[in-house]
């Protein structure tokens, strides 16, 4: 039990739609990162938020966006969904200055 | 996206056997982390390494930060059925705080 919770656990969307995924960080953690994990692959870094601002981004297009709230919870928004966006989306929280990141159970997104 | 080279991709072993897996990169990392992921779950942190040459244990698990800073190793001694899962290495490059680069994973199967 990492203390990082994500919702929903599963989601099915149609191509072209928009989706919002949510994450509640572990208590005391002020930095949150989002990862995309395709089937059979390792997680890929999407972006990171600290103090409600994005401060690091991976190789993902602008239709992937996020928010971090004052209570350190976070959202991942994906617009104009594509079939290739089908994946497990993972949220990880940590305390800034500490490398050890703790993951939630993930949201399985299927785009049809 | 950028990934580490993790090997082997899969292992089938007998209960009680020792297991070794490793990750290599062409880049120098300042932190190595090892995670285990069960089906439908997020990765769980096993061991964190911060210094070249560092050897750290967590129960039957032992991991090492390579001297060149470009590789890391994980050993599991006396494997048991609950060791089944996918093991991922993850590294953090210098000055890219928070962004973890993951290997492709090693899938471990243990026969009782």
Tab-separated table of C-alpha atoms in Angstrom:
chain	number	residue	atom	x	y	z
A	1	UNK	CA	0.000	0.000	0.000
A	2	UNK	CA	1.772	3.124	-1.254
A	3	UNK	CA	-0.862	5.660	-0.254
A	4	UNK	CA	-1.184	6.820	-3.863
A	5	UNK	CA	-4.675	6.286	-5.225
A	6	UNK	CA	-5.915	6.673	-8.774
A	7	UNK	CA	-9.383	6.840	-10.261
A	8	UNK	CA	-11.004	5.382	-12.157
A	9	UNK	CA	-9.329	1.966	-12.335
A	10	UNK	CA	-10.677	1.214	-15.803
A	11	UNK	CA	-12.069	3.403	-18.556
A	12	UNK	CA	-13.265	2.901	-22.121
A	13	UNK	CA	-13.386	5.900	-24.453
A	14	UNK	CA	-14.042	6.470	-28.129
A	15	UNK	CA	-11.417	7.873	-30.477
A	16	UNK	CA	-11.592	11.669	-30.530
A	17	UNK	CA	-13.013	11.999	-27.042
A	18	UNK	CA	-11.356	13.615	-24.061
A	19	UNK	CA	-10.489	11.934	-20.760
A	20	UNK	CA	-9.507	13.049	-17.250
A	21	UNK	CA	-7.653	10.757	-14.877
A	22	UNK	CA	-7.178	11.546	-11.205
A	23	UNK	CA	-4.497	10.896	-8.617
A	24	UNK	CA	-4.284	11.443	-4.894
A	25	UNK	CA	-0.682	11.670	-3.698
A	26	UNK	CA	0.814	10.048	-0.634
A	27	UNK	CA	0.607	12.257	2.435
A	28	UNK	CA	3.595	14.622	2.629
A	29	UNK	CA	4.514	14.229	-1.036
A	30	UNK	CA	4.550	17.492	-3.005
A	31	UNK	CA	5.663	16.267	-6.424
A	32	UNK	CA	3.643	14.115	-8.791
A	33	UNK	CA	4.603	12.488	-12.075
A	34	UNK	CA	2.507	10.724	-14.684
A	35	UNK	CA	3.617	7.773	-16.776
A	36	UNK	CA	2.132	5.860	-19.693
A	37	UNK	CA	2.731	2.114	-19.793
A	38	UNK	CA	1.883	0.290	-22.991
A	39	UNK	CA	1.319	-3.452	-22.845
A	40	UNK	CA	4.578	-5.325	-22.420
A	41	UNK	CA	6.637	-2.147	-21.980
A	42	UNK	CA	8.146	-0.159	-19.148
A	43	UNK	CA	6.468	3.085	-18.057
A	44	UNK	CA	7.208	6.208	-20.122
A	45	UNK	CA	7.465	9.595	-18.406
A	46	UNK	CA	4.745	12.039	-19.482
A	47	UNK	CA	5.314	15.024	-17.163
A	48	UNK	CA	5.872	16.127	-13.590
A	49	UNK	CA	4.212	18.774	-11.408
A	50	UNK	CA	5.577	20.646	-8.436
A	51	UNK	CA	3.880	23.594	-6.730
A	52	UNK	CA	1.044	23.355	-9.227
A	53	UNK	CA	3.339	23.928	-12.201
A	54	UNK	CA	4.693	21.560	-14.812
A	55	UNK	CA	8.454	21.272	-14.343
A	56	UNK	CA	9.462	18.447	-16.614
A	57	UNK	CA	7.948	16.818	-19.674
A	58	UNK	CA	8.627	13.715	-21.715
A	59	UNK	CA	8.098	13.164	-25.415
A	60	UNK	CA	4.326	13.551	-25.431
A	61	UNK	CA	2.221	15.957	-27.535
A	62	UNK	CA	0.432	18.998	-26.050
A	63	UNK	CA	-2.903	17.170	-26.037
A	64	UNK	CA	-1.537	15.520	-22.892
A	65	UNK	CA	-1.937	18.090	-20.120
A	66	UNK	CA	-2.147	18.098	-16.372
A	67	UNK	CA	-3.012	19.924	-13.210
A	68	UNK	CA	-1.796	19.797	-9.647
A	69	UNK	CA	-3.983	21.178	-6.872
A	70	UNK	CA	-2.996	22.834	-3.571
A	71	UNK	CA	-3.605	19.566	-1.732
A	72	UNK	CA	-1.096	17.953	-4.141
A	73	UNK	CA	-3.731	15.829	-5.889
A	74	UNK	CA	-3.380	15.777	-9.641
A	75	UNK	CA	-5.169	15.254	-12.928
A	76	UNK	CA	-4.035	14.008	-16.317
A	77	UNK	CA	-6.098	15.212	-19.266
A	78	UNK	CA	-5.853	13.764	-22.743
A	79	UNK	CA	-7.674	15.426	-25.631
A	80	UNK	CA	-8.516	14.019	-29.060
A	81	UNK	CA	-7.919	10.435	-27.979
A	82	UNK	CA	-6.181	8.115	-30.412
A	83	UNK	CA	-6.202	4.321	-30.475
A	84	UNK	CA	-2.512	4.305	-29.474
A	85	UNK	CA	-3.394	6.125	-26.259
A	86	UNK	CA	-4.713	2.810	-24.931
A	87	UNK	CA	-2.428	2.008	-22.014
A	88	UNK	CA	-2.057	1.842	-18.248
A	89	UNK	CA	-1.615	5.371	-16.873
A	90	UNK	CA	0.384	5.554	-13.676
A	91	UNK	CA	0.703	8.344	-11.183
A	92	UNK	CA	3.744	8.525	-8.910
A	93	UNK	CA	4.308	10.836	-5.973
A	94	UNK	CA	7.412	11.776	-4.037
A	95	UNK	CA	8.785	14.481	-1.819
A	96	UNK	CA	10.854	16.933	-3.853
A	97	UNK	CA	14.531	16.309	-3.174
A	98	UNK	CA	13.897	12.607	-2.794
A	99	UNK	CA	14.200	10.375	-5.849
A	100	UNK	CA	12.102	7.490	-4.547
A	101	UNK	CA	8.756	7.619	-6.335
A	102	UNK	CA	5.737	5.649	-5.173
A	103	UNK	CA	3.160	4.555	-7.717
A	104	UNK	CA	-0.584	4.194	-7.653
A	105	UNK	CA	-2.349	1.135	-9.023
A	106	UNK	CA	-2.940	2.829	-12.375
A	107	UNK	CA	-5.875	3.554	-14.656
A	108	UNK	CA	-6.357	1.199	-17.574
A	109	UNK	CA	-7.558	3.308	-20.533
A	110	UNK	CA	-8.941	1.615	-23.619
A	111	UNK	CA	-9.653	3.735	-26.701
A	112	UNK	CA	-11.959	2.152	-29.272
B	1	UNK	CA	10.936	6.842	-25.999
B	2	UNK	CA	14.243	6.420	-24.240
B	3	UNK	CA	14.596	3.146	-22.331
B	4	UNK	CA	17.208	1.187	-20.543
B	5	UNK	CA	18.363	-2.198	-21.841
B	6	UNK	CA	17.130	-4.766	-19.342
B	7	UNK	CA	17.909	-8.464	-19.539
B	8	UNK	CA	16.818	-11.132	-19.597
B	9	UNK	CA	13.316	-10.393	-20.881
B	10	UNK	CA	11.930	-13.440	-19.099
B	11	UNK	CA	13.081	-16.183	-16.762
B	12	UNK	CA	11.571	-19.525	-15.809
B	13	UNK	CA	13.143	-20.936	-12.670
B	14	UNK	CA	12.567	-23.544	-10.006
B	15	UNK	CA	11.599	-22.519	-6.504
B	16	UNK	CA	14.726	-22.130	-4.383
B	17	UNK	CA	16.961	-21.030	-7.245
B	18	UNK	CA	18.786	-17.699	-7.319
B	19	UNK	CA	17.960	-15.100	-9.973
B	20	UNK	CA	20.025	-12.347	-11.556
B	21	UNK	CA	18.937	-9.582	-13.879
B	22	UNK	CA	20.589	-6.388	-15.055
B	23	UNK	CA	20.132	-3.058	-16.772
B	24	UNK	CA	22.580	-1.202	-18.962
B	25	UNK	CA	22.618	2.202	-20.568
B	26	UNK	CA	24.838	4.362	-22.715
B	27	UNK	CA	24.130	7.260	-20.336
B	28	UNK	CA	25.409	7.904	-16.823
B	29	UNK	CA	22.755	7.765	-14.118
B	30	UNK	CA	22.914	9.262	-10.640
B	31	UNK	CA	20.171	7.058	-9.185
B	32	UNK	CA	18.973	3.530	-9.857
B	33	UNK	CA	15.689	2.109	-8.620
B	34	UNK	CA	14.287	-1.397	-8.845
B	35	UNK	CA	10.530	-2.014	-8.944
B	36	UNK	CA	8.272	-5.089	-9.046
B	37	UNK	CA	4.916	-5.004	-10.803
B	38	UNK	CA	2.152	-7.549	-10.404
B	39	UNK	CA	-0.615	-7.909	-13.029
B	40	UNK	CA	-3.111	-5.043	-12.882
B	41	UNK	CA	-1.082	-3.162	-10.274
B	42	UNK	CA	1.346	-0.282	-10.221
B	43	UNK	CA	5.101	-0.803	-9.708
B	44	UNK	CA	6.228	-1.278	-6.106
B	45	UNK	CA	9.615	0.091	-5.076
B	46	UNK	CA	12.054	-2.621	-3.942
B	47	UNK	CA	15.468	-0.976	-3.690
B	48	UNK	CA	16.980	2.470	-4.311
B	49	UNK	CA	20.678	3.060	-5.093
B	50	UNK	CA	22.454	6.421	-4.982
B	51	UNK	CA	26.218	5.881	-5.246
B	52	UNK	CA	28.438	4.133	-7.748
B	53	UNK	CA	29.476	0.771	-6.352
B	54	UNK	CA	26.709	0.796	-3.731
B	55	UNK	CA	25.377	-2.622	-2.742
B	56	UNK	CA	21.998	-2.648	-0.977
B	57	UNK	CA	19.856	-5.495	0.298
B	58	UNK	CA	16.169	-5.819	1.065
B	59	UNK	CA	15.527	-9.274	2.490
B	60	UNK	CA	16.399	-11.807	-0.204
B	61	UNK	CA	16.933	-9.054	-2.752
B	62	UNK	CA	20.308	-7.451	-3.386
B	63	UNK	CA	20.992	-4.703	-5.907
B	64	UNK	CA	24.159	-2.957	-6.994
B	65	UNK	CA	24.886	0.394	-8.614
B	66	UNK	CA	27.535	-0.259	-11.272
B	67	UNK	CA	30.941	1.387	-10.964
B	68	UNK	CA	30.612	2.965	-14.413
B	69	UNK	CA	27.231	4.469	-13.347
B	70	UNK	CA	25.799	2.985	-16.557
B	71	UNK	CA	24.454	-0.252	-15.167
B	72	UNK	CA	22.749	-1.922	-12.244
B	73	UNK	CA	22.093	-5.474	-11.118
B	74	UNK	CA	19.379	-7.162	-9.087
B	75	UNK	CA	19.753	-10.560	-7.468
B	76	UNK	CA	17.031	-12.591	-5.778
B	77	UNK	CA	18.187	-15.468	-3.621
B	78	UNK	CA	16.216	-18.619	-2.836
B	79	UNK	CA	13.230	-17.677	-4.975
B	80	UNK	CA	9.696	-18.435	-3.802
B	81	UNK	CA	6.389	-18.504	-5.747
B	82	UNK	CA	5.398	-14.999	-4.620
B	83	UNK	CA	8.476	-13.594	-6.397
B	84	UNK	CA	6.532	-14.058	-9.651
B	85	UNK	CA	6.014	-10.780	-11.454
B	86	UNK	CA	7.707	-8.254	-13.684
B	87	UNK	CA	10.815	-6.514	-12.398
B	88	UNK	CA	11.773	-3.100	-13.745
B	89	UNK	CA	14.918	-1.105	-13.369
B	90	UNK	CA	14.583	2.674	-13.495
B	91	UNK	CA	17.274	5.304	-13.659
B	92	UNK	CA	17.437	9.021	-13.145
B	93	UNK	CA	19.810	11.090	-15.221
B	94	UNK	CA	21.809	13.863	-13.610
B	95	UNK	CA	19.895	17.154	-13.519
B	96	UNK	CA	16.594	15.606	-14.613
B	97	UNK	CA	15.045	15.463	-11.195
B	98	UNK	CA	12.031	13.219	-10.979
B	99	UNK	CA	12.077	11.844	-14.493
B	100	UNK	CA	12.615	8.095	-14.322
B	101	UNK	CA	13.690	6.110	-17.373
B	102	UNK	CA	12.525	2.496	-17.223
B	103	UNK	CA	13.810	-0.742	-18.660
B	104	UNK	CA	11.523	-3.060	-20.603
B	105	UNK	CA	11.131	-5.378	-17.634
B	106	UNK	CA	12.115	-8.940	-16.713
B	107	UNK	CA	9.202	-11.324	-16.323
B	108	UNK	CA	9.939	-13.905	-13.637
B	109	UNK	CA	8.105	-17.218	-13.386
B	110	UNK	CA	8.783	-19.571	-10.465
B	111	UNK	CA	7.818	-23.236	-10.551
B	112	UNK	CA	6.979	-24.691	-7.140
